Amino acid sequence: MKKLMLFISALLFSTFFYDQNIGLNLFLFSLLTVVILFINNQSQFKNRKTIIYTIAYLITGLTMFFHSSTLSVIANLVAFFTLIGQLSETKSSIYVNWLNGLYTTIAGFFHRNFALPKPETKAEEKTQIDYLHWVKIILIPAVIVVAFIALYKDGNPVFSNLIEAIDFGFINVQWVLVAGLGYYLFNNIYAPIEVEPATEIDLKTDNNLFKTDTFSIPKLKQENQLGVILISLLNALIVLYLITDIAFLTAQQDIRASVYSAQVHSGINALIASIVIAIMILLYVFRGNLNFYEDNTILKRLAFTWIILNMLLVLSIVFKNGQYIYYFGLTYKRIGVLVYLMLTTIGLVTTLLKIYNVKNNWYLFRINTQAAFIILIISSTINWDYHITNYNFNYAQSMDFGYLIELSDNNTLLLSEQLQDKKLDDDAIQRIESKYNKYVYQLRTNNWQELKYDNFKLNAK
């Protein structure tokens, strides 16, 4: 039953993807994968996290139907590895899921058949397969039959014409190879496995921090004093920076876009350095027994203040980036700045929670990787090309039209609508029409595996 299921899945895999572009086929593959995994791992699918990861995986597959993008493909792959890893061990952290998922996808078959130790005793001995005998049964008759066919061809022209009329051209070797790849993939993932050392360490590692035997009040007093002085100075420095930054922003009502550009780029660089260093310093100061020192209240308050001030620094950069977008329009880099600032804020908040709840660095790593995964999945569901084009045409003070044309076909239908709504020069009109005609031709020549939502929008016109 299992081999038949894998064989059918392999045929469907090759049907979905051989000589096809990505479209509806990725969602169908995602559905097929979930079915295969559910059949062989039904007990794990009762876990709530498994259900959530399954939904996330299917969403990323469906996203490719609505708007194909590199980000959606990456999100689908990450969600695939996450789900496979979750099934191998439902209690492991998400980054261990990625490791287990990747390992299962690449080497699951070999691990199950060669790496796992064989039990010393078996309740029932299986009949040993004589592979040499099967080779003889298949190979020897085949060779002899081919030899006699060659002899009979020379003896009978009718038989010779019949043999020559047989055409095996319908067999596509590449299609068969893709099917073989699909069989190997499904054979790997149908029963997910775990990388035992990494998974075992992860399961044994708690999120809480505990007092160690090296607890020494005199040493902790010195560390506390050093921490108070250092973080106090850093607080004073960032307050001074924020005051000067606010003064600069409020000094002029209309600041040139080029000035905002310089501020954003220099601000981001400063933010990267300051946030990373801030988190590293806090992780070092609160790395161990100082968390349990009774007189660390002032140090903790200073640390919380520093984190909040860094959040204000993030807001300052958000404002500058927003002004930059208002003047020059949206681009992927400017959206990337906002995503980075979001991740930075999450990192600051989780660092605050780590210190307040006396957690270890593993807690910080686990919760931040989980947050990054959520942001990746949500980001992949957004048609960024469409929103960039829509904002730049309707809200930005100026825009780079060439940049919009060079975006993917996800904005093509929207660009064609601008021909009627906006006053464009002849060159812009020609470039839009050229892009639109090429995209329409591609949609109309799509096979069913490559269908996209735009196919239905086009047919509805």
Tab-separated table of C-alpha atoms in Angstrom:
chain	number	residue	atom	x	y	z
A	1	MET	CA	0.000	0.000	0.000
A	2	LYS	CA	2.777	2.403	0.939
A	3	LYS	CA	4.746	1.747	-2.252
A	4	LEU	CA	1.641	2.206	-4.385
A	5	MET	CA	0.922	5.512	-2.646
A	6	LEU	CA	4.492	6.710	-3.213
A	7	PHE	CA	4.382	5.582	-6.847
A	8	ILE	CA	1.175	7.526	-7.527
A	9	SER	CA	2.610	10.566	-5.728
A	10	ALA	CA	5.739	10.402	-7.892
A	11	LEU	CA	3.639	10.366	-11.070
A	12	LEU	CA	1.645	13.361	-9.816
A	13	PHE	CA	4.874	15.177	-8.884
A	14	SER	CA	6.221	14.839	-12.420
A	15	THR	CA	2.831	15.824	-13.865
A	16	PHE	CA	2.794	18.948	-11.708
A	17	PHE	CA	6.314	20.186	-12.322
A	18	TYR	CA	7.917	18.693	-15.437
A	19	ASP	CA	8.505	21.494	-17.951
A	20	GLN	CA	6.103	23.778	-16.079
A	21	ASN	CA	6.373	27.196	-14.464
A	22	ILE	CA	5.297	27.694	-10.874
A	23	GLY	CA	1.609	28.426	-10.365
A	24	LEU	CA	-1.304	26.271	-9.274
A	25	ASN	CA	1.010	23.240	-9.262
A	26	LEU	CA	2.824	24.357	-6.097
A	27	PHE	CA	-0.434	24.496	-4.158
A	28	LEU	CA	-1.449	21.080	-5.503
A	29	PHE	CA	1.955	19.716	-4.466
A	30	SER	CA	1.470	21.233	-0.989
A	31	LEU	CA	-1.918	19.500	-0.703
A	32	LEU	CA	-0.428	16.199	-1.880
A	33	THR	CA	2.407	16.516	0.646
A	34	VAL	CA	-0.017	17.135	3.509
A	35	VAL	CA	-2.100	14.101	2.482
A	36	ILE	CA	0.975	11.833	2.373
A	37	LEU	CA	2.171	13.115	5.745
A	38	PHE	CA	-1.278	12.789	7.324
A	39	ILE	CA	-1.736	9.196	6.184
A	40	ASN	CA	1.553	8.128	7.772
A	41	ASN	CA	1.601	10.431	10.828
A	42	GLN	CA	-1.995	10.749	11.988
A	43	SER	CA	-1.203	10.918	15.714
A	44	GLN	CA	1.146	13.910	15.252
A	45	PHE	CA	-1.585	15.822	13.410
A	46	LYS	CA	-3.568	15.963	16.655
A	47	ASN	CA	-0.971	18.424	17.954
A	48	ARG	CA	-2.044	22.093	17.743
A	49	LYS	CA	1.347	23.340	16.524
A	50	THR	CA	1.307	20.743	13.753
A	51	ILE	CA	-2.089	21.988	12.585
A	52	ILE	CA	-0.870	25.603	12.628
A	53	TYR	CA	2.260	24.744	10.619
A	54	THR	CA	0.127	22.753	8.153
A	55	ILE	CA	-2.159	25.736	7.589
A	56	ALA	CA	0.868	28.034	7.172
A	57	TYR	CA	2.367	25.633	4.620
A	58	LEU	CA	-0.854	25.451	2.594
A	59	ILE	CA	-1.206	29.243	2.699
A	60	THR	CA	2.274	29.714	1.226
A	61	GLY	CA	1.403	27.252	-1.551
A	62	LEU	CA	-1.852	29.056	-2.296
A	63	THR	CA	0.006	32.380	-2.304
A	64	MET	CA	1.905	31.295	-5.412
A	65	PHE	CA	-1.433	30.935	-7.207
A	66	PHE	CA	-2.389	34.540	-6.444
A	67	HIS	CA	1.020	36.179	-6.950
A	68	SER	CA	4.188	34.252	-7.645
A	69	SER	CA	7.340	35.692	-6.122
A	70	THR	CA	10.735	34.612	-4.844
A	71	LEU	CA	9.638	35.459	-1.296
A	72	SER	CA	6.631	33.125	-1.617
A	73	VAL	CA	8.842	30.276	-2.835
A	74	ILE	CA	11.251	30.803	0.084
A	75	ALA	CA	8.341	30.930	2.548
A	76	ASN	CA	6.903	27.730	1.080
A	77	LEU	CA	10.236	25.918	1.418
A	78	VAL	CA	10.727	27.108	5.010
A	79	ALA	CA	7.159	26.123	5.909
A	80	PHE	CA	7.756	22.720	4.259
A	81	PHE	CA	10.875	22.058	6.342
A	82	THR	CA	9.097	23.345	9.454
A	83	LEU	CA	6.158	20.964	9.018
A	84	ILE	CA	8.396	17.968	8.278
A	85	GLY	CA	10.547	18.753	11.314
A	86	GLN	CA	7.486	19.259	13.513
A	87	LEU	CA	6.274	15.776	12.636
A	88	SER	CA	9.649	14.274	13.539
A	89	GLU	CA	9.424	15.741	17.076
A	90	THR	CA	6.411	17.823	18.103
A	91	LYS	CA	8.092	19.351	21.164
A	92	SER	CA	11.257	20.654	19.522
A	93	SER	CA	12.024	24.318	18.804
A	94	ILE	CA	11.350	25.733	15.364
A	95	TYR	CA	15.028	26.011	14.379
A	96	VAL	CA	15.453	22.310	15.219
A	97	ASN	CA	12.378	21.649	13.072
A	98	TRP	CA	14.191	23.310	10.174
A	99	LEU	CA	17.229	21.090	10.717
A	100	ASN	CA	15.161	17.901	11.013
A	101	GLY	CA	13.013	18.870	8.027
A	102	LEU	CA	16.010	19.557	5.806
A	103	TYR	CA	17.762	16.346	6.890
A	104	THR	CA	14.623	14.259	6.327
A	105	THR	CA	14.077	15.750	2.864
A	106	ILE	CA	17.636	15.003	1.760
A	107	ALA	CA	18.498	11.752	3.503
A	108	GLY	CA	15.382	10.286	5.125
A	109	PHE	CA	15.436	7.052	3.078
A	110	PHE	CA	19.137	6.355	3.725
A	111	HIS	CA	18.814	7.184	7.423
A	112	ARG	CA	15.919	4.772	7.953
A	113	ASN	CA	17.556	1.956	5.984
A	114	PHE	CA	21.222	2.311	6.859
A	115	ALA	CA	21.750	4.604	9.846
A	116	LEU	CA	19.194	3.195	12.270
A	117	PRO	CA	20.445	0.245	14.386
A	118	LYS	CA	18.742	-3.051	13.650
A	119	PRO	CA	17.077	-4.835	16.611
A	120	GLU	CA	18.937	-7.869	17.874
A	121	THR	CA	15.837	-10.047	18.089
A	122	LYS	CA	12.781	-10.101	15.896
A	123	ALA	CA	9.400	-11.545	16.713
A	124	GLU	CA	9.067	-12.841	13.211
A	125	GLU	CA	11.901	-13.407	10.759
A	126	LYS	CA	11.238	-11.876	7.355
A	127	THR	CA	11.896	-13.883	4.214
A	128	GLN	CA	15.214	-12.779	2.766
A	129	ILE	CA	14.960	-11.466	-0.807
A	130	ASP	CA	17.317	-13.107	-3.289
A	131	TYR	CA	18.181	-10.068	-5.439
A	132	LEU	CA	20.583	-12.074	-7.641
A	133	HIS	CA	17.787	-14.469	-8.505
A	134	TRP	CA	15.492	-11.579	-9.531
A	135	VAL	CA	18.254	-10.118	-11.716
A	136	LYS	CA	18.627	-13.457	-13.451
A	137	ILE	CA	14.871	-13.779	-13.974
A	138	ILE	CA	14.628	-10.340	-15.607
A	139	LEU	CA	17.939	-9.957	-17.406
A	140	ILE	CA	18.553	-13.392	-18.952
A	141	PRO	CA	15.118	-13.769	-20.637
A	142	ALA	CA	15.283	-10.174	-21.870
A	143	VAL	CA	18.671	-10.704	-23.538
A	144	ILE	CA	17.599	-13.975	-25.157
A	145	VAL	CA	14.275	-12.507	-26.407
A	146	VAL	CA	16.086	-9.545	-27.983
A	147	ALA	CA	18.512	-11.916	-29.698
A	148	PHE	CA	15.697	-13.997	-31.188
A	149	ILE	CA	13.861	-10.870	-32.338
A	150	ALA	CA	16.976	-9.888	-34.302
A	151	LEU	CA	17.122	-13.365	-35.907
A	152	TYR	CA	13.419	-13.448	-36.782
A	153	LYS	CA	13.630	-9.961	-38.374
A	154	ASP	CA	16.008	-11.342	-41.017
A	155	GLY	CA	13.792	-14.341	-41.681
A	156	ASN	CA	10.437	-12.607	-42.233
A	157	PRO	CA	9.976	-9.162	-43.820
A	158	VAL	CA	6.436	-8.815	-42.374
A	159	PHE	CA	7.730	-9.492	-38.841
A	160	SER	CA	10.611	-7.097	-39.497
A	161	ASN	CA	8.209	-4.305	-40.518
A	162	LEU	CA	6.074	-4.989	-37.431
A	163	ILE	CA	9.044	-4.650	-35.077
A	164	GLU	CA	10.295	-1.498	-36.780
A	165	ALA	CA	6.821	0.020	-36.531
A	166	ILE	CA	7.008	-0.133	-32.746
A	167	ASP	CA	7.798	3.410	-31.568
A	168	PHE	CA	8.965	4.090	-28.012
A	169	GLY	CA	9.221	7.820	-28.682
A	170	PHE	CA	6.268	8.436	-26.375
A	171	ILE	CA	8.528	7.634	-23.408
A	172	ASN	CA	9.978	10.891	-22.098
A	173	VAL	CA	13.151	10.063	-20.216
A	174	GLN	CA	13.264	13.469	-18.515
A	175	TRP	CA	9.666	13.094	-17.328
A	176	VAL	CA	10.562	9.698	-15.873
A	177	LEU	CA	13.611	11.165	-14.118
A	178	VAL	CA	11.479	13.908	-12.540
A	179	ALA	CA	9.040	11.213	-11.404
A	180	GLY	CA	11.991	9.348	-9.898
A	181	LEU	CA	12.988	12.501	-8.049
A	182	GLY	CA	9.425	12.797	-6.758
A	183	TYR	CA	9.479	9.174	-5.573
A	184	TYR	CA	12.750	9.773	-3.758
A	185	LEU	CA	11.366	12.949	-2.133
A	186	PHE	CA	8.147	11.347	-0.901
A	187	ASN	CA	10.034	8.239	0.192
A	188	ASN	CA	12.206	10.495	2.332
A	189	ILE	CA	9.476	12.561	3.970
A	190	TYR	CA	6.594	10.111	4.499
A	191	ALA	CA	8.077	9.141	7.887
A	192	PRO	CA	10.073	12.166	9.157
A	193	ILE	CA	13.200	11.526	11.212
A	194	GLU	CA	15.178	13.637	13.643
A	195	VAL	CA	18.815	14.569	14.026
A	196	GLU	CA	19.192	12.962	17.426
A	197	PRO	CA	22.019	15.020	19.020
A	198	ALA	CA	20.485	18.394	18.157
A	199	THR	CA	16.922	17.343	18.993
A	200	GLU	CA	17.929	15.721	22.265
A	201	ILE	CA	19.896	18.774	23.394
A	202	ASP	CA	17.001	21.047	22.475
A	203	LEU	CA	14.471	18.986	24.444
A	204	LYS	CA	16.701	18.888	27.508
A	205	THR	CA	17.515	22.606	27.463
A	206	ASP	CA	15.115	24.684	29.557
A	207	ASN	CA	14.275	28.356	29.019
A	208	ASN	CA	14.849	29.321	32.647
A	209	LEU	CA	18.085	30.558	34.190
A	210	PHE	CA	19.293	29.003	37.450
A	211	LYS	CA	21.739	30.044	40.148
A	212	THR	CA	25.100	28.255	39.823
A	213	ASP	CA	27.551	27.024	42.442
A	214	THR	CA	29.927	29.921	41.685
A	215	PHE	CA	27.514	32.425	43.292
A	216	SER	CA	29.701	34.984	45.101
A	217	ILE	CA	28.297	38.200	46.587
A	218	PRO	CA	31.602	40.192	46.494
A	219	LYS	CA	32.139	39.406	42.789
A	220	LEU	CA	28.492	40.073	41.946
A	221	LYS	CA	28.695	43.416	43.756
A	222	GLN	CA	31.599	44.445	41.526
A	223	GLU	CA	29.769	43.279	38.382
A	224	ASN	CA	26.675	45.164	39.465
A	225	GLN	CA	28.646	48.389	39.976
A	226	LEU	CA	30.297	48.062	36.559
A	227	GLY	CA	26.927	47.398	34.930
A	228	VAL	CA	25.272	50.406	36.599
A	229	ILE	CA	28.039	52.783	35.507
A	230	LEU	CA	28.197	51.439	31.936
A	231	ILE	CA	24.458	51.390	31.258
A	232	SER	CA	23.972	54.797	32.936
A	233	LEU	CA	26.496	56.331	30.552
A	234	LEU	CA	24.886	54.609	27.578
A	235	ASN	CA	21.466	55.883	28.658
A	236	ALA	CA	22.810	59.427	28.867
A	237	LEU	CA	24.400	59.080	25.431
A	238	ILE	CA	21.268	57.811	23.690
A	239	VAL	CA	19.136	60.508	25.388
A	240	LEU	CA	21.498	63.154	24.026
A	241	TYR	CA	21.283	61.611	20.554
A	242	LEU	CA	17.470	61.510	20.635
A	243	ILE	CA	17.248	65.140	21.783
A	244	THR	CA	19.478	66.318	18.943
A	245	ASP	CA	17.553	64.144	16.495
A	246	ILE	CA	14.207	65.613	17.561
A	247	ALA	CA	15.660	69.117	17.385
A	248	PHE	CA	16.861	68.458	13.834
A	249	LEU	CA	13.474	67.098	12.703
A	250	THR	CA	11.475	69.957	14.228
A	251	ALA	CA	13.850	72.751	13.177
A	252	GLN	CA	12.530	72.788	9.593
A	253	GLN	CA	9.046	72.076	8.365
A	254	ASP	CA	10.172	70.944	4.928
A	255	ILE	CA	13.370	68.927	4.826
A	256	ARG	CA	14.693	67.930	1.442
A	257	ALA	CA	14.283	64.286	0.446
A	258	SER	CA	18.025	63.914	-0.060
A	259	VAL	CA	18.554	64.900	3.573
A	260	TYR	CA	16.053	62.259	4.695
A	261	SER	CA	17.820	59.750	2.466
A	262	ALA	CA	21.139	60.396	4.182
A	263	GLN	CA	19.446	60.294	7.591
A	264	VAL	CA	17.753	56.977	6.906
A	265	HIS	CA	20.887	55.249	5.640
A	266	SER	CA	23.171	56.582	8.365
A	267	GLY	CA	20.430	55.999	10.950
A	268	ILE	CA	19.968	52.391	9.919
A	269	ASN	CA	23.703	51.741	10.111
A	270	ALA	CA	23.836	53.336	13.547
A	271	LEU	CA	20.780	51.373	14.602
A	272	ILE	CA	22.255	48.057	13.485
A	273	ALA	CA	25.405	48.706	15.479
A	274	SER	CA	23.698	50.149	18.562
A	275	ILE	CA	20.978	47.508	18.847
A	276	VAL	CA	23.325	44.557	18.327
A	277	ILE	CA	25.830	45.973	20.806
A	278	ALA	CA	23.042	46.847	23.253
A	279	ILE	CA	21.634	43.328	23.212
A	280	MET	CA	25.110	41.783	23.462
A	281	ILE	CA	25.970	43.968	26.469
A	282	LEU	CA	22.702	43.141	28.210
A	283	LEU	CA	23.121	39.438	27.507
A	284	TYR	CA	26.619	39.574	28.964
A	285	VAL	CA	25.628	41.557	32.062
A	286	PHE	CA	22.625	39.334	32.798
A	287	ARG	CA	24.261	36.104	31.711
A	288	GLY	CA	24.226	34.305	35.071
A	289	ASN	CA	24.215	34.810	38.812
A	290	LEU	CA	23.796	38.602	38.652
A	291	ASN	CA	20.113	37.899	37.922
A	292	PHE	CA	19.810	36.496	41.456
A	293	TYR	CA	21.782	39.264	43.200
A	294	GLU	CA	19.425	41.052	45.629
A	295	ASP	CA	20.760	44.567	44.984
A	296	ASN	CA	20.416	44.480	41.173
A	297	THR	CA	17.182	46.526	41.103
A	298	ILE	CA	18.840	49.741	39.888
A	299	LEU	CA	20.763	47.845	37.217
A	300	LYS	CA	17.576	46.217	35.903
A	301	ARG	CA	15.745	49.552	35.807
A	302	LEU	CA	18.616	51.094	33.869
A	303	ALA	CA	18.556	48.153	31.448
A	304	PHE	CA	14.805	48.531	30.920
A	305	THR	CA	15.253	52.265	30.355
A	306	TRP	CA	17.965	51.626	27.786
A	307	ILE	CA	15.743	49.166	25.927
A	308	ILE	CA	12.876	51.691	25.850
A	309	LEU	CA	15.209	54.430	24.610
A	310	ASN	CA	16.382	52.113	21.830
A	311	MET	CA	12.737	51.636	20.878
A	312	LEU	CA	12.415	55.417	20.613
A	313	LEU	CA	15.438	55.321	18.318
A	314	VAL	CA	13.565	52.788	16.195
A	315	LEU	CA	10.546	55.128	16.034
A	316	SER	CA	12.832	57.942	14.918
A	317	ILE	CA	14.130	55.841	12.025
A	318	VAL	CA	10.568	54.757	11.157
A	319	PHE	CA	9.559	58.403	10.867
A	320	LYS	CA	12.519	59.244	8.641
A	321	ASN	CA	11.929	56.197	6.465
A	322	GLY	CA	8.255	57.165	6.177
A	323	GLN	CA	9.205	60.626	4.973
A	324	TYR	CA	11.662	59.098	2.512
A	325	ILE	CA	8.883	56.877	1.155
A	326	TYR	CA	6.558	59.895	0.926
A	327	TYR	CA	9.074	61.801	-1.209
A	328	PHE	CA	10.554	59.017	-3.354
A	329	GLY	CA	7.948	56.241	-3.194
A	330	LEU	CA	8.025	52.631	-2.061
A	331	THR	CA	10.796	50.215	-3.006
A	332	TYR	CA	11.763	46.802	-1.727
A	333	LYS	CA	14.737	48.256	0.135
A	334	ARG	CA	12.535	50.748	1.982
A	335	ILE	CA	10.080	48.007	2.864
A	336	GLY	CA	13.052	45.927	4.013
A	337	VAL	CA	14.018	48.749	6.384
A	338	LEU	CA	10.564	48.577	7.981
A	339	VAL	CA	10.773	44.793	8.303
A	340	TYR	CA	14.201	45.085	9.910
A	341	LEU	CA	12.884	47.686	12.354
A	342	MET	CA	10.014	45.361	13.249
A	343	LEU	CA	12.451	42.511	13.914
A	344	THR	CA	14.627	44.876	15.926
A	345	THR	CA	11.689	45.913	18.088
A	346	ILE	CA	10.795	42.276	18.696
A	347	GLY	CA	14.405	41.612	19.682
A	348	LEU	CA	14.348	44.471	22.176
A	349	VAL	CA	11.035	43.367	23.686
A	350	THR	CA	12.171	39.761	24.056
A	351	THR	CA	15.431	40.935	25.643
A	352	LEU	CA	13.383	42.912	28.175
A	353	LEU	CA	11.248	39.832	28.882
A	354	LYS	CA	14.372	37.695	29.236
A	355	ILE	CA	15.784	39.990	31.915
A	356	TYR	CA	12.467	40.510	33.712
A	357	ASN	CA	11.521	36.802	33.812
A	358	VAL	CA	15.108	35.550	34.359
A	359	LYS	CA	15.351	33.516	31.167
A	360	ASN	CA	18.434	32.179	29.398
A	361	ASN	CA	19.737	32.922	25.912
A	362	TRP	CA	18.009	29.838	24.478
A	363	TYR	CA	14.677	31.476	25.311
A	364	LEU	CA	15.729	34.534	23.337
A	365	PHE	CA	16.788	32.468	20.335
A	366	ARG	CA	13.654	30.322	20.346
A	367	ILE	CA	11.143	33.133	20.546
A	368	ASN	CA	12.944	35.330	17.995
A	369	THR	CA	13.222	32.562	15.397
A	370	GLN	CA	9.513	31.860	15.894
A	371	ALA	CA	8.745	35.560	15.365
A	372	ALA	CA	10.908	35.663	12.219
A	373	PHE	CA	9.013	32.659	10.825
A	374	ILE	CA	5.644	34.337	11.442
A	375	ILE	CA	6.802	37.548	9.734
A	376	LEU	CA	8.117	35.545	6.753
A	377	ILE	CA	4.792	33.738	6.290
A	378	ILE	CA	2.740	36.935	6.602
A	379	SER	CA	5.072	38.848	4.265
A	380	SER	CA	4.799	36.153	1.600
A	381	THR	CA	1.014	36.589	1.432
A	382	ILE	CA	1.314	40.238	0.368
A	383	ASN	CA	1.558	41.208	-3.292
A	384	TRP	CA	4.347	43.725	-2.743
A	385	ASP	CA	4.734	44.630	-6.433
A	386	TYR	CA	1.066	45.609	-6.607
A	387	HIS	CA	1.193	47.741	-3.454
A	388	ILE	CA	4.479	49.399	-4.450
A	389	THR	CA	3.016	50.361	-7.829
A	390	ASN	CA	-0.298	51.518	-6.382
A	391	TYR	CA	1.358	53.693	-3.720
A	392	ASN	CA	3.883	55.265	-6.061
A	393	PHE	CA	1.247	56.210	-8.628
A	394	ASN	CA	-1.299	57.577	-6.164
A	395	TYR	CA	0.532	58.891	-3.098
A	396	ALA	CA	4.281	59.396	-3.651
A	397	GLN	CA	5.535	62.895	-4.473
A	398	SER	CA	7.828	61.438	-7.139
A	399	MET	CA	8.599	57.984	-8.469
A	400	ASP	CA	11.028	56.030	-10.566
A	401	PHE	CA	8.847	54.726	-13.407
A	402	GLY	CA	11.655	52.510	-14.703
A	403	TYR	CA	11.779	50.763	-11.327
A	404	LEU	CA	8.059	49.910	-11.531
A	405	ILE	CA	8.420	48.514	-15.057
A	406	GLU	CA	11.289	46.265	-13.945
A	407	LEU	CA	9.189	44.675	-11.186
A	408	SER	CA	7.649	41.259	-11.775
A	409	ASP	CA	4.416	40.652	-13.661
A	410	ASN	CA	2.448	40.925	-10.404
A	411	ASN	CA	1.894	44.616	-11.154
A	412	THR	CA	1.226	44.297	-14.907
A	413	LEU	CA	-2.572	44.441	-14.791
A	414	LEU	CA	-2.428	47.436	-12.437
A	415	LEU	CA	0.009	49.214	-14.769
A	416	SER	CA	-2.381	48.698	-17.675
A	417	GLU	CA	-5.136	50.384	-15.652
A	418	GLN	CA	-2.948	53.470	-15.276
A	419	LEU	CA	-3.093	54.002	-19.046
A	420	GLN	CA	-6.628	55.283	-18.636
A	421	ASP	CA	-6.365	56.950	-15.214
A	422	LYS	CA	-2.984	58.713	-15.439
A	423	LYS	CA	-1.347	61.069	-17.896
A	424	LEU	CA	1.766	59.268	-19.097
A	425	ASP	CA	4.267	60.102	-21.808
A	426	ASP	CA	4.535	58.053	-24.989
A	427	ASP	CA	7.574	56.103	-23.824
A	428	ALA	CA	5.832	55.045	-20.596
A	429	ILE	CA	2.703	54.016	-22.492
A	430	GLN	CA	4.735	51.941	-24.941
A	431	ARG	CA	6.639	50.164	-22.155
A	432	ILE	CA	3.445	49.379	-20.254
A	433	GLU	CA	1.704	48.032	-23.354
A	434	SER	CA	4.733	45.904	-24.237
A	435	LYS	CA	4.857	44.402	-20.732
A	436	TYR	CA	1.089	43.867	-20.692
A	437	ASN	CA	1.006	42.106	-24.082
A	438	LYS	CA	3.843	39.759	-23.115
A	439	TYR	CA	2.141	38.904	-19.834
A	440	VAL	CA	-1.236	38.304	-21.464
A	441	TYR	CA	0.392	35.980	-24.010
A	442	GLN	CA	2.061	34.083	-21.174
A	443	LEU	CA	-1.231	33.746	-19.291
A	444	ARG	CA	-3.122	32.536	-22.348
A	445	THR	CA	-0.455	29.917	-23.116
A	446	ASN	CA	-0.278	28.619	-19.540
A	447	ASN	CA	-0.981	24.936	-18.978
A	448	TRP	CA	-3.384	24.009	-16.189
A	449	GLN	CA	-0.430	23.395	-13.861
A	450	GLU	CA	0.729	26.990	-14.389
A	451	LEU	CA	-2.641	28.677	-13.858
A	452	LYS	CA	-2.697	31.848	-11.772
A	453	TYR	CA	-5.404	34.046	-10.353
A	454	ASP	CA	-4.650	36.554	-13.105
A	455	ASN	CA	-5.852	33.969	-15.648
A	456	PHE	CA	-9.345	34.213	-14.181
A	457	LYS	CA	-9.166	38.004	-13.893
A	458	LEU	CA	-8.190	38.193	-17.547
A	459	ASN	CA	-11.037	35.910	-18.616
A	460	ALA	CA	-13.506	37.962	-16.571
A	461	LYS	CA	-12.734	41.131	-18.570
